[in-house]
PDB file of C-alpha atoms in Angstrom:
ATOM      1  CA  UNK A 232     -72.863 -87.474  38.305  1.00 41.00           C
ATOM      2  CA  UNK A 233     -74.907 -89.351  40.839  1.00 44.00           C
ATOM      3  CA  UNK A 234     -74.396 -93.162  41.815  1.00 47.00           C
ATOM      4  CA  UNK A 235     -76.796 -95.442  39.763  1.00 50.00           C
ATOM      5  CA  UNK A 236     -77.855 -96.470  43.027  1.00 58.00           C
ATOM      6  CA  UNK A 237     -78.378 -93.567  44.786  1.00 55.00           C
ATOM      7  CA  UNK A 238     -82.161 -92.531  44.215  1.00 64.00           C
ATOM      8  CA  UNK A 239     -82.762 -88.687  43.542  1.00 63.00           C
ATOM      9  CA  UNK A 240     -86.013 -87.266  44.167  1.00 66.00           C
ATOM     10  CA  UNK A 241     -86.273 -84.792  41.341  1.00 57.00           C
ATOM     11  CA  UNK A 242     -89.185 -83.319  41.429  1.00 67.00           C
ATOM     12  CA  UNK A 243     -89.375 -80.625  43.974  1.00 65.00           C
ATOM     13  CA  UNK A 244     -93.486 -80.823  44.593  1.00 70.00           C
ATOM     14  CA  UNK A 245     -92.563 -84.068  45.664  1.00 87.00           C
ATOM     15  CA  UNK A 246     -90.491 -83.736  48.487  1.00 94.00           C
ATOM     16  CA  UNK A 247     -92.636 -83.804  51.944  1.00 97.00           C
ATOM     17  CA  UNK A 248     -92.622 -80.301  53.788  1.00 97.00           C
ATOM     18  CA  UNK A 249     -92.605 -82.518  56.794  1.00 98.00           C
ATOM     19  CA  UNK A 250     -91.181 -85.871  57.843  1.00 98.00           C
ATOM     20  CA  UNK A 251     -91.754 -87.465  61.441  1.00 98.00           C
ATOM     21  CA  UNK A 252     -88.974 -90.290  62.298  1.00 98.00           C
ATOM     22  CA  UNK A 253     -89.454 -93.097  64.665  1.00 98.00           C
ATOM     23  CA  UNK A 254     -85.839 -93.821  65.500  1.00 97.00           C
ATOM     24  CA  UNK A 255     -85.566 -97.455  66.822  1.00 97.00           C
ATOM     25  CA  UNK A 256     -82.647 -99.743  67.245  1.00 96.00           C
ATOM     26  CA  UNK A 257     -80.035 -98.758  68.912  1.00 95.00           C
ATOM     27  CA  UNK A 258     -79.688-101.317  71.613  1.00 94.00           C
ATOM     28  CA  UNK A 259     -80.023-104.098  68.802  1.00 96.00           C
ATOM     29  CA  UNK A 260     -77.361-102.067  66.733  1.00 97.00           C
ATOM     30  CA  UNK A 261     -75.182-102.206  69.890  1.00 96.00           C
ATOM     31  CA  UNK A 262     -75.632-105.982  70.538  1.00 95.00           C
ATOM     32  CA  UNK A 263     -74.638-106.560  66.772  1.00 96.00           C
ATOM     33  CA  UNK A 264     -70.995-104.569  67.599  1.00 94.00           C
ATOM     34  CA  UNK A 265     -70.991-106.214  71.459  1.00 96.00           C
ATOM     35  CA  UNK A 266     -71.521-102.917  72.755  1.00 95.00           C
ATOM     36  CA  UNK A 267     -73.615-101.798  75.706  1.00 90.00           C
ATOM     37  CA  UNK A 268     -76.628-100.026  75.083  1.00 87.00           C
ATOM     38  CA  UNK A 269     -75.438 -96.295  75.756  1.00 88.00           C
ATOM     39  CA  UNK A 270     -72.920 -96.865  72.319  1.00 93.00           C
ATOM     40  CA  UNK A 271     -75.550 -97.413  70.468  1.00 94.00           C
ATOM     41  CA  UNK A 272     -77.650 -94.226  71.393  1.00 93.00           C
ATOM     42  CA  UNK A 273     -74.387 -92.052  70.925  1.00 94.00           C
ATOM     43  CA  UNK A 274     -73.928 -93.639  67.135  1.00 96.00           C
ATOM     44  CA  UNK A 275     -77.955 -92.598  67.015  1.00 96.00           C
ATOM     45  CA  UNK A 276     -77.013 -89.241  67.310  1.00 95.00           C
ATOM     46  CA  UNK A 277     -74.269 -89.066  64.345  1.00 95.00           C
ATOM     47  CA  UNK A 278     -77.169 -90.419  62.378  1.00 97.00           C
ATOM     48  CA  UNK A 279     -79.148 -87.415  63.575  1.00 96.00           C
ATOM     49  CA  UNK A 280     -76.860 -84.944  62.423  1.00 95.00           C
ATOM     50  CA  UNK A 281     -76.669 -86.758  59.492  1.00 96.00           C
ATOM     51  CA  UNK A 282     -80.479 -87.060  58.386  1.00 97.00           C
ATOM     52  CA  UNK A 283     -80.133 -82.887  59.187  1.00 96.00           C
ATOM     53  CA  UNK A 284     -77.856 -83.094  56.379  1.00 95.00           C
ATOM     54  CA  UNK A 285     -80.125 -84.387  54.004  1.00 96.00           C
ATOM     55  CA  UNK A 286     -83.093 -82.993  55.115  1.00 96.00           C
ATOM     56  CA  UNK A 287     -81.037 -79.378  54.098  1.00 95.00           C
ATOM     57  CA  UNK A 288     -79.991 -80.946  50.583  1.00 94.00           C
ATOM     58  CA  UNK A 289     -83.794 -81.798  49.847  1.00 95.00           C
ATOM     59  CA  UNK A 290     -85.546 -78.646  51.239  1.00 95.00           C
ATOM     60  CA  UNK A 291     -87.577 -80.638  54.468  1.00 97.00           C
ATOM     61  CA  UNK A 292     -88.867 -78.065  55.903  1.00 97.00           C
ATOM     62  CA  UNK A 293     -89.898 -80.000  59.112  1.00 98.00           C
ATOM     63  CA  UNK A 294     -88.125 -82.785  61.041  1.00 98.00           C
ATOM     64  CA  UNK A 295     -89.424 -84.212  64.141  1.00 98.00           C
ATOM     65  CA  UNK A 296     -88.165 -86.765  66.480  1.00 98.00           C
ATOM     66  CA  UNK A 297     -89.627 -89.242  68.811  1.00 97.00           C
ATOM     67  CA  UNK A 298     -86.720 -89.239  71.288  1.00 95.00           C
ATOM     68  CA  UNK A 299     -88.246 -90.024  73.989  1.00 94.00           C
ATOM     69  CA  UNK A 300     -91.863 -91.618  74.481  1.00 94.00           C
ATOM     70  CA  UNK A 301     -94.029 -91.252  77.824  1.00 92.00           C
ATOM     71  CA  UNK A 302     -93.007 -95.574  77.871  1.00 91.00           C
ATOM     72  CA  UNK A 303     -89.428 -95.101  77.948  1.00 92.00           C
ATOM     73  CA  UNK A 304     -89.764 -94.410  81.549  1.00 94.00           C
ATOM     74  CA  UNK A 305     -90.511 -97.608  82.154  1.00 92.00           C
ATOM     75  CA  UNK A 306     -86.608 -99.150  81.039  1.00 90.00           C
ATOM     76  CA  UNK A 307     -84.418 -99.817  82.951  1.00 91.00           C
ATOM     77  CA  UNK A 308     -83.057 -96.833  85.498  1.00 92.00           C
ATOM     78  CA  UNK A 309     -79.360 -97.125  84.108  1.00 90.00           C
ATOM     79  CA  UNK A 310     -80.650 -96.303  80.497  1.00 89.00           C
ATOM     80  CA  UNK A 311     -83.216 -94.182  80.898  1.00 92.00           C
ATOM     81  CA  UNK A 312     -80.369 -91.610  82.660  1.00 92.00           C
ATOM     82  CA  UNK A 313     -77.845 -92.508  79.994  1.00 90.00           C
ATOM     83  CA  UNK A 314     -81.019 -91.246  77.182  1.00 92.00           C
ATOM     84  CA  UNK A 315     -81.337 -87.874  79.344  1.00 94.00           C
ATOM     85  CA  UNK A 316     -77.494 -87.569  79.598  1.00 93.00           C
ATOM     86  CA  UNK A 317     -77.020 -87.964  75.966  1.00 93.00           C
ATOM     87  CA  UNK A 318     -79.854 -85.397  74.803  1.00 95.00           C
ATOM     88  CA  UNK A 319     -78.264 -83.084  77.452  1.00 96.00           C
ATOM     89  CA  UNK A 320     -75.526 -83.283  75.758  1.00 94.00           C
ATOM     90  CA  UNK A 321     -76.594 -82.868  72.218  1.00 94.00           C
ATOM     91  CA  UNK A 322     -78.790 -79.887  73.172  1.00 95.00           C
ATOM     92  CA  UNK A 323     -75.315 -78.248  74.859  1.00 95.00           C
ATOM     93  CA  UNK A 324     -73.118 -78.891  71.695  1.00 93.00           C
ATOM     94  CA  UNK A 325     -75.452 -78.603  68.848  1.00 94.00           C
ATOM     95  CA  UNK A 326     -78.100 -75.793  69.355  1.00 96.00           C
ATOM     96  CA  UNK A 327     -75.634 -72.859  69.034  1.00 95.00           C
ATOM     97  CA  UNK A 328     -74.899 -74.602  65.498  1.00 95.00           C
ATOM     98  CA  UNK A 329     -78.264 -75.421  64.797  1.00 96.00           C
ATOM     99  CA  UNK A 330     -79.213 -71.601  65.436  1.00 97.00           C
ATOM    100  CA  UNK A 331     -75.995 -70.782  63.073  1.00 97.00           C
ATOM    101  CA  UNK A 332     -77.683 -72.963  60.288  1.00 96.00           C
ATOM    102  CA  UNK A 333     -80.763 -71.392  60.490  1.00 97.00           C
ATOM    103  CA  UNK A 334     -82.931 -74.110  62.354  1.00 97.00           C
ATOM    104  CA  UNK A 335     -85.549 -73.341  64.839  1.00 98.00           C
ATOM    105  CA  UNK A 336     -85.980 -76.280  67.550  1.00 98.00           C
ATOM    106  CA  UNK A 337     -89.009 -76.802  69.225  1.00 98.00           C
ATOM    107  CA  UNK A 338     -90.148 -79.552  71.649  1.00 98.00           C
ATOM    108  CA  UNK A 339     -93.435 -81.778  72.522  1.00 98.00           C
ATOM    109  CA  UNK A 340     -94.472 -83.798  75.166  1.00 97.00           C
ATOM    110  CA  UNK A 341     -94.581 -83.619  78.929  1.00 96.00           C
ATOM    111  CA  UNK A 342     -91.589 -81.613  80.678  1.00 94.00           C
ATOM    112  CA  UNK A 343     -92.574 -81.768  84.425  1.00 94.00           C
ATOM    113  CA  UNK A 344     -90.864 -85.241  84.602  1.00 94.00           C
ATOM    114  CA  UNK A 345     -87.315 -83.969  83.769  1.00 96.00           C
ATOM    115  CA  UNK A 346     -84.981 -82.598  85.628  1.00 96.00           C
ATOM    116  CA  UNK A 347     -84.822 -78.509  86.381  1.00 97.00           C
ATOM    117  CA  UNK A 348     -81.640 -78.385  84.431  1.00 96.00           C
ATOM    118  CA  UNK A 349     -82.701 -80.341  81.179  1.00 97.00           C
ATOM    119  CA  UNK A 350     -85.890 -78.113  81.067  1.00 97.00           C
ATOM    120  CA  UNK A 351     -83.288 -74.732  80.949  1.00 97.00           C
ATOM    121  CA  UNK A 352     -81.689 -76.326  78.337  1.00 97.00           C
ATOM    122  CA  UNK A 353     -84.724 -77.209  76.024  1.00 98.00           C
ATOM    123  CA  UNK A 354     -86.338 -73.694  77.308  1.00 98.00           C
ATOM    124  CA  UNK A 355     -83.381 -71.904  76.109  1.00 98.00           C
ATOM    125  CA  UNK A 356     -82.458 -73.288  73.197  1.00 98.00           C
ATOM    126  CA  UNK A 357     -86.391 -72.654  71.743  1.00 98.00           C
ATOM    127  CA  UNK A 358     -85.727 -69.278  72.812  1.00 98.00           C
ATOM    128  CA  UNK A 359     -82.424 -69.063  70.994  1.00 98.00           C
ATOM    129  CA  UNK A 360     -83.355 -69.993  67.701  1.00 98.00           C
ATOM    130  CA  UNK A 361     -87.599 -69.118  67.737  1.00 98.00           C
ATOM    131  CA  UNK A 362     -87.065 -66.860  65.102  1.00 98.00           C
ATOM    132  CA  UNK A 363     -85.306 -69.206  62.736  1.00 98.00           C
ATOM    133  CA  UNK A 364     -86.876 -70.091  59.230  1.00 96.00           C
ATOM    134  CA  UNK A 365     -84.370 -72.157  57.642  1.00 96.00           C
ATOM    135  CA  UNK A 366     -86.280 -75.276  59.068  1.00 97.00           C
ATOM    136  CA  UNK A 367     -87.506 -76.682  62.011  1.00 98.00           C
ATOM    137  CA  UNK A 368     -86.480 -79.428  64.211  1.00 98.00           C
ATOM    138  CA  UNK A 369     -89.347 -80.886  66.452  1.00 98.00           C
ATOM    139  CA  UNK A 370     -87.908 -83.337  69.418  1.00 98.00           C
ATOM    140  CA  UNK A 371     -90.535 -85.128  70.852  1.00 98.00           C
ATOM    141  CA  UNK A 372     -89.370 -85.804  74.577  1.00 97.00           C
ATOM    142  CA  UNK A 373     -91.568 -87.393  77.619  1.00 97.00           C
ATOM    143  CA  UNK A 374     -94.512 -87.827  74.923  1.00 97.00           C
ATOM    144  CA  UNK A 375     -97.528 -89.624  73.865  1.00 97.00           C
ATOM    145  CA  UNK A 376    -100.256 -89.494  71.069  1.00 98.00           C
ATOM    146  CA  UNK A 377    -102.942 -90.304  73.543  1.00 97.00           C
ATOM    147  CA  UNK A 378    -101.313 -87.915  76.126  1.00 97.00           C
ATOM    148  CA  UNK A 379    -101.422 -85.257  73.208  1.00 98.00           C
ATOM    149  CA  UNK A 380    -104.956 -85.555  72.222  1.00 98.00           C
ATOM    150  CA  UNK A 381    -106.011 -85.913  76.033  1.00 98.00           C
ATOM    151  CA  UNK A 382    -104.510 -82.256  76.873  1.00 98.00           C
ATOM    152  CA  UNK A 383    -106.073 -81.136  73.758  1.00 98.00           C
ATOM    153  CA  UNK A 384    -109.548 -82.361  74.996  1.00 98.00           C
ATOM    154  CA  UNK A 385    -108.525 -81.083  78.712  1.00 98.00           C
ATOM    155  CA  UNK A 386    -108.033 -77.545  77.005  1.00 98.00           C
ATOM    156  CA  UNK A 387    -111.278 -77.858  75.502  1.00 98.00           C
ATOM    157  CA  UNK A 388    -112.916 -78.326  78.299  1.00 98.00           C
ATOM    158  CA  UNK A 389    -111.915 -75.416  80.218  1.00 98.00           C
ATOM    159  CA  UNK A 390    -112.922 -73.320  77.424  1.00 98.00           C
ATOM    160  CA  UNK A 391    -116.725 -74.622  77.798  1.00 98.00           C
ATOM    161  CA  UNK A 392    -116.084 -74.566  81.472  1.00 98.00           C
ATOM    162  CA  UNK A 393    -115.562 -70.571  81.114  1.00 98.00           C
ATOM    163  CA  UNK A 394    -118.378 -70.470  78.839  1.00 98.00           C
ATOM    164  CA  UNK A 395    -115.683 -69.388  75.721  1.00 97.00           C
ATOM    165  CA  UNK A 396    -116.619 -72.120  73.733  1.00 97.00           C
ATOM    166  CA  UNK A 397    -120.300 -73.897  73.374  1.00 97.00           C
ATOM    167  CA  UNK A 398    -120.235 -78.304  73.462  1.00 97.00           C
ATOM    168  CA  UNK A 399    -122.185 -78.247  69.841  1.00 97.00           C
ATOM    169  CA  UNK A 400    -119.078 -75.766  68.593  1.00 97.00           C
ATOM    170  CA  UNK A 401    -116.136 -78.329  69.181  1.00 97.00           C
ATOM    171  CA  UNK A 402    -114.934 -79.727  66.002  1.00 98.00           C
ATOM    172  CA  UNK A 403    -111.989 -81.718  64.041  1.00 97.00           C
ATOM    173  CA  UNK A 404    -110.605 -77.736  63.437  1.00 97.00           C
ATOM    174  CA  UNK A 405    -110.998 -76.717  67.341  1.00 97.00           C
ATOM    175  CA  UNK A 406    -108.880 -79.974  68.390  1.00 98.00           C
ATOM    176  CA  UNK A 407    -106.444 -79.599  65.625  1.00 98.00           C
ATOM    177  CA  UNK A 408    -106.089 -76.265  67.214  1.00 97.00           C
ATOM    178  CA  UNK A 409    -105.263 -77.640  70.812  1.00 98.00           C
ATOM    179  CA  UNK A 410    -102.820 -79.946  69.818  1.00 98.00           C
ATOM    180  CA  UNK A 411     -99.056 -79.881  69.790  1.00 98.00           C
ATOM    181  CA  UNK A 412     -97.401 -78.157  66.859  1.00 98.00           C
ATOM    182  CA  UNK A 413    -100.941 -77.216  65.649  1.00 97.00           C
ATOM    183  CA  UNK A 414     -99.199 -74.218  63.839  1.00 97.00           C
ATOM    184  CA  UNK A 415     -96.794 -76.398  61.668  1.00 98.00           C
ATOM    185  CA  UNK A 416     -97.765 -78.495  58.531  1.00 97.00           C
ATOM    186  CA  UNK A 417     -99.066 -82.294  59.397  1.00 97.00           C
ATOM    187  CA  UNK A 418     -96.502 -84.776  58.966  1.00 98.00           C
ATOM    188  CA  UNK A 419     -96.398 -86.243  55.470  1.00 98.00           C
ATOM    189  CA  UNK A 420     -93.901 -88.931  56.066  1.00 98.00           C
ATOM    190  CA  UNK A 421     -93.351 -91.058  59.296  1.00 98.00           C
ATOM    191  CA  UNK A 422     -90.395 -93.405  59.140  1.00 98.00           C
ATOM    192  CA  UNK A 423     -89.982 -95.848  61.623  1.00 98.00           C
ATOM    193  CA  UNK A 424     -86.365 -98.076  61.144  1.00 98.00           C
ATOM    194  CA  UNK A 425     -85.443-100.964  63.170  1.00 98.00           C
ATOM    195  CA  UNK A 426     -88.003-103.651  61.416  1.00 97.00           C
ATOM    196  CA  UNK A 427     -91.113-102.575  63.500  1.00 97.00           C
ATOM    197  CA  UNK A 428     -94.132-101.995  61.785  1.00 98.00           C
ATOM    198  CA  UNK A 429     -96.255 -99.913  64.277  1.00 97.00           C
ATOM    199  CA  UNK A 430     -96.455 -96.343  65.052  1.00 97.00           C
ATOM    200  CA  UNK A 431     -96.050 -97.152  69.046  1.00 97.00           C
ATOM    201  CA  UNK A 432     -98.393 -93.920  70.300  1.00 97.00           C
ATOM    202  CA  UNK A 433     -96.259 -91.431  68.126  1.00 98.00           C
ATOM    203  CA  UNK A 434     -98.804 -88.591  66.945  1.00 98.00           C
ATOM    204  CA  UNK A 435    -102.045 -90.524  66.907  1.00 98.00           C
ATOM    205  CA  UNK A 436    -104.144 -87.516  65.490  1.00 98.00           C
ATOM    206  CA  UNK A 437    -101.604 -85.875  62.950  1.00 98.00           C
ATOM    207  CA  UNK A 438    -100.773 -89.287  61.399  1.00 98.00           C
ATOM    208  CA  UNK A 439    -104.701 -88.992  60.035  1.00 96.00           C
ATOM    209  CA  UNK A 440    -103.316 -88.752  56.677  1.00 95.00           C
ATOM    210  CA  UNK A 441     -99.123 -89.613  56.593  1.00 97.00           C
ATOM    211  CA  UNK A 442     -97.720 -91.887  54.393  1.00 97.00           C
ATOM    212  CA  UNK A 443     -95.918 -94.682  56.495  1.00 98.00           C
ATOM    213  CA  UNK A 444     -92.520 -96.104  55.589  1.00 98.00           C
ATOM    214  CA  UNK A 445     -91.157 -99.157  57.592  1.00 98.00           C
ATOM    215  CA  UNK A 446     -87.350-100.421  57.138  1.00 98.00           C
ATOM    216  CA  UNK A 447     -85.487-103.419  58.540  1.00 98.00           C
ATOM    217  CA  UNK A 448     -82.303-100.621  58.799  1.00 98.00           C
ATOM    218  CA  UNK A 449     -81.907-100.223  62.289  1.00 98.00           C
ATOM    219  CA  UNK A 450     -81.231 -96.340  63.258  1.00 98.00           C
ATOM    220  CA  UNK A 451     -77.593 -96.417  63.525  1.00 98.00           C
ATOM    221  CA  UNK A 452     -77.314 -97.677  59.981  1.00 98.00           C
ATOM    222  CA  UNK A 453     -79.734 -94.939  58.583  1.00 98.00           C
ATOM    223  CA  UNK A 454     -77.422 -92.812  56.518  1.00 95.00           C
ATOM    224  CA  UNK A 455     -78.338 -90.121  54.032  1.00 95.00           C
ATOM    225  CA  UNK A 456     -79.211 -93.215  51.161  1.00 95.00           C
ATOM    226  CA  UNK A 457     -81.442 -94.515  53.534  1.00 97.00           C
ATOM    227  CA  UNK A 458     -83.273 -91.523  53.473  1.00 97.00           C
ATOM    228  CA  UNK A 459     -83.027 -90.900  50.091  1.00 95.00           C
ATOM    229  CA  UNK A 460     -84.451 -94.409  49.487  1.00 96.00           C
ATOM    230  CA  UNK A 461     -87.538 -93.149  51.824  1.00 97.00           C
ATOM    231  CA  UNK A 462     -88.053 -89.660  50.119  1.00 97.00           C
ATOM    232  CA  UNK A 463     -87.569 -91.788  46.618  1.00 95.00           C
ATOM    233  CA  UNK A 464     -90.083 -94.282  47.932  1.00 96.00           C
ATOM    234  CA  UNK A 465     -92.770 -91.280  49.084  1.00 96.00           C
ATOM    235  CA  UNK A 466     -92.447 -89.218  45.676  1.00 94.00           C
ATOM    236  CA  UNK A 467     -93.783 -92.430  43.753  1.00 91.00           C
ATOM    237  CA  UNK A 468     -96.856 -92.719  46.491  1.00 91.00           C
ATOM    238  CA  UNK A 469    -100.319 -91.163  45.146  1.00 84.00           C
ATOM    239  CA  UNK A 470    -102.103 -89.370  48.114  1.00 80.00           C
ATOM    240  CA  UNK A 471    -105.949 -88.800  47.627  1.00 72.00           C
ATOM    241  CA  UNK A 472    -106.758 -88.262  51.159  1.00 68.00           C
ATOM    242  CA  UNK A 473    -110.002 -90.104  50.675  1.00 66.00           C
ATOM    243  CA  UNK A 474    -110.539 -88.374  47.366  1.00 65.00           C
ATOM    244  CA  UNK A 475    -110.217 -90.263  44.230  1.00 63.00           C
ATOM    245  CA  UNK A 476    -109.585 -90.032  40.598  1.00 61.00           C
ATOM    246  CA  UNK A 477    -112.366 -87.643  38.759  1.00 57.00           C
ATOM    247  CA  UNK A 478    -112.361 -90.833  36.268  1.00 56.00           C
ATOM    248  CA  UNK A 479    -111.554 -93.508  38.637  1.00 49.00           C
ATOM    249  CA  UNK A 480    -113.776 -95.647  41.189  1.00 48.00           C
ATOM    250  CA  UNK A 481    -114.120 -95.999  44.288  1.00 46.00           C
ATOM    251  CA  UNK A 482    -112.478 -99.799  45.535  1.00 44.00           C
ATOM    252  CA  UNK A 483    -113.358 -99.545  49.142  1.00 46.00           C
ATOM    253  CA  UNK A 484    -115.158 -97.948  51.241  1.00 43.00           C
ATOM    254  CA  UNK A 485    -113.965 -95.291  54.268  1.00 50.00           C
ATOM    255  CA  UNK A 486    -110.479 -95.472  52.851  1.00 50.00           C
ATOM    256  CA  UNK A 487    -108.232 -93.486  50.607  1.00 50.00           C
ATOM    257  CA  UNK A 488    -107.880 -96.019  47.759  1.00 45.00           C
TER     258      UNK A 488
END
């Protein structure tokens, strides 16, 4: 029987196909133990496997990561190459069991930046598991929202530049097209732990419609009842997407109250 405490979502329809996570505070988890910074991005990546876990148990069909953002650049040298040593890592030890479980893993963002090495890895392990169905792991590496939509307008414009594609033809459904991941299901959930409430340039145009879910847990600490807590949290939310009730009013205007 489950804990009184632990919430179960138990309606299937209810579960999001797809859950974005904005994983933030490691280096104030580390502080908290008197750590240094890298300990805390190592216990980040137990928490990882475990929010794999539970995205299995409850049938997510998409998880994606922001691992890395086009800012993170800007830290400081010594943990910036500690953050590309550690996903080098992971991608050597867990892909082969990833591919085992049935997970496909795909990446976003800008890869020129990185070294020839990490790219091998990141190429070969989507090629290793691209025709994987179980689920799908998205790690967001080296990327921006504004950077997204940007190369989505850049592609755009080469297409009227070859005279494929007419100015007046471009459309919500022709950028949706250009961006990344276009061919997987928006994200319905974003959670962002560490106490921030902001989505800090994490997938400006596929957040249109998301429900957003802030905690004060700070990534380390985000176990599988932490995420149970946020699927639990989502299954009571009502999404409209700018629709309303056939009975009900309208209580603002441009929203999706």
């Amino acid at each position: 029987m489950a804990s009184r405490e632990t919430p179960i979502v138990t309606n299937p329809a209810a579960v999001p196909r797809h859950v974005a996570v904005i994983m933030d505070g490691n280096n104030r988890w580390a502080r908290r133990q008197g750590l240094p910074g890298h300990a805390g991005h190592r216990a980040g990546v137990e928490t990882v496997r475990s929010i794999l876990r539970s995205c299995r148990q409850h049938k997510v069909e998409v998880l994606t990561l922001f691992a890395f953002s086009s800012e993170n650049w800007g830290r400081p040298q010594p943990e910036v190459r500690a953050l590309l040593a550690l996903l080098s890592r992971y991608l050597r030890s867990e892909v082969r069991e990833l591919h085992k479980d049935g997970v496909r893993l795909r990446f976003i963002g800008e890869r020129g930046r990185f070294s020839e090495r990490l790219q091998r890895l990141m190429t070969n392990a989507e090629y290793l598991t691209c025709e994987n169905r179980v689920a799908t792991v998205v790690i967001a590496v080296d990327y921006g929202g504004r950077w997204d939509i940007a190369q989505a307008a850049r592609r755009l414009a080469e297409q009227v530049q070859a005279g494929t594609l007419q100015p007046e033809d471009i459309t919500e459904a022709s950028v949706d097209r250009e961006v990344s991941i276009s061919d997987l299901p928006p994200p319905d959930l974003c959670i962002r732990t560490g106490g921030d409430a902001r989505i800090s340039n994490f997938m400006l145009w596929h957040f249109a419609y998301s429900e957003l879910y802030f905690t004060n847990t700070l990534w380390p600490d985000f176990g599988e009842l932490e995420f149970a807590r946020a699927l639990a949290d989502y299954s009571r939310r009502e999404r409209r997407f700018g629709l309303r009730e056939p009975d009900g009013l309208l209580s603002g205007v441009g929203g999706d109250a």
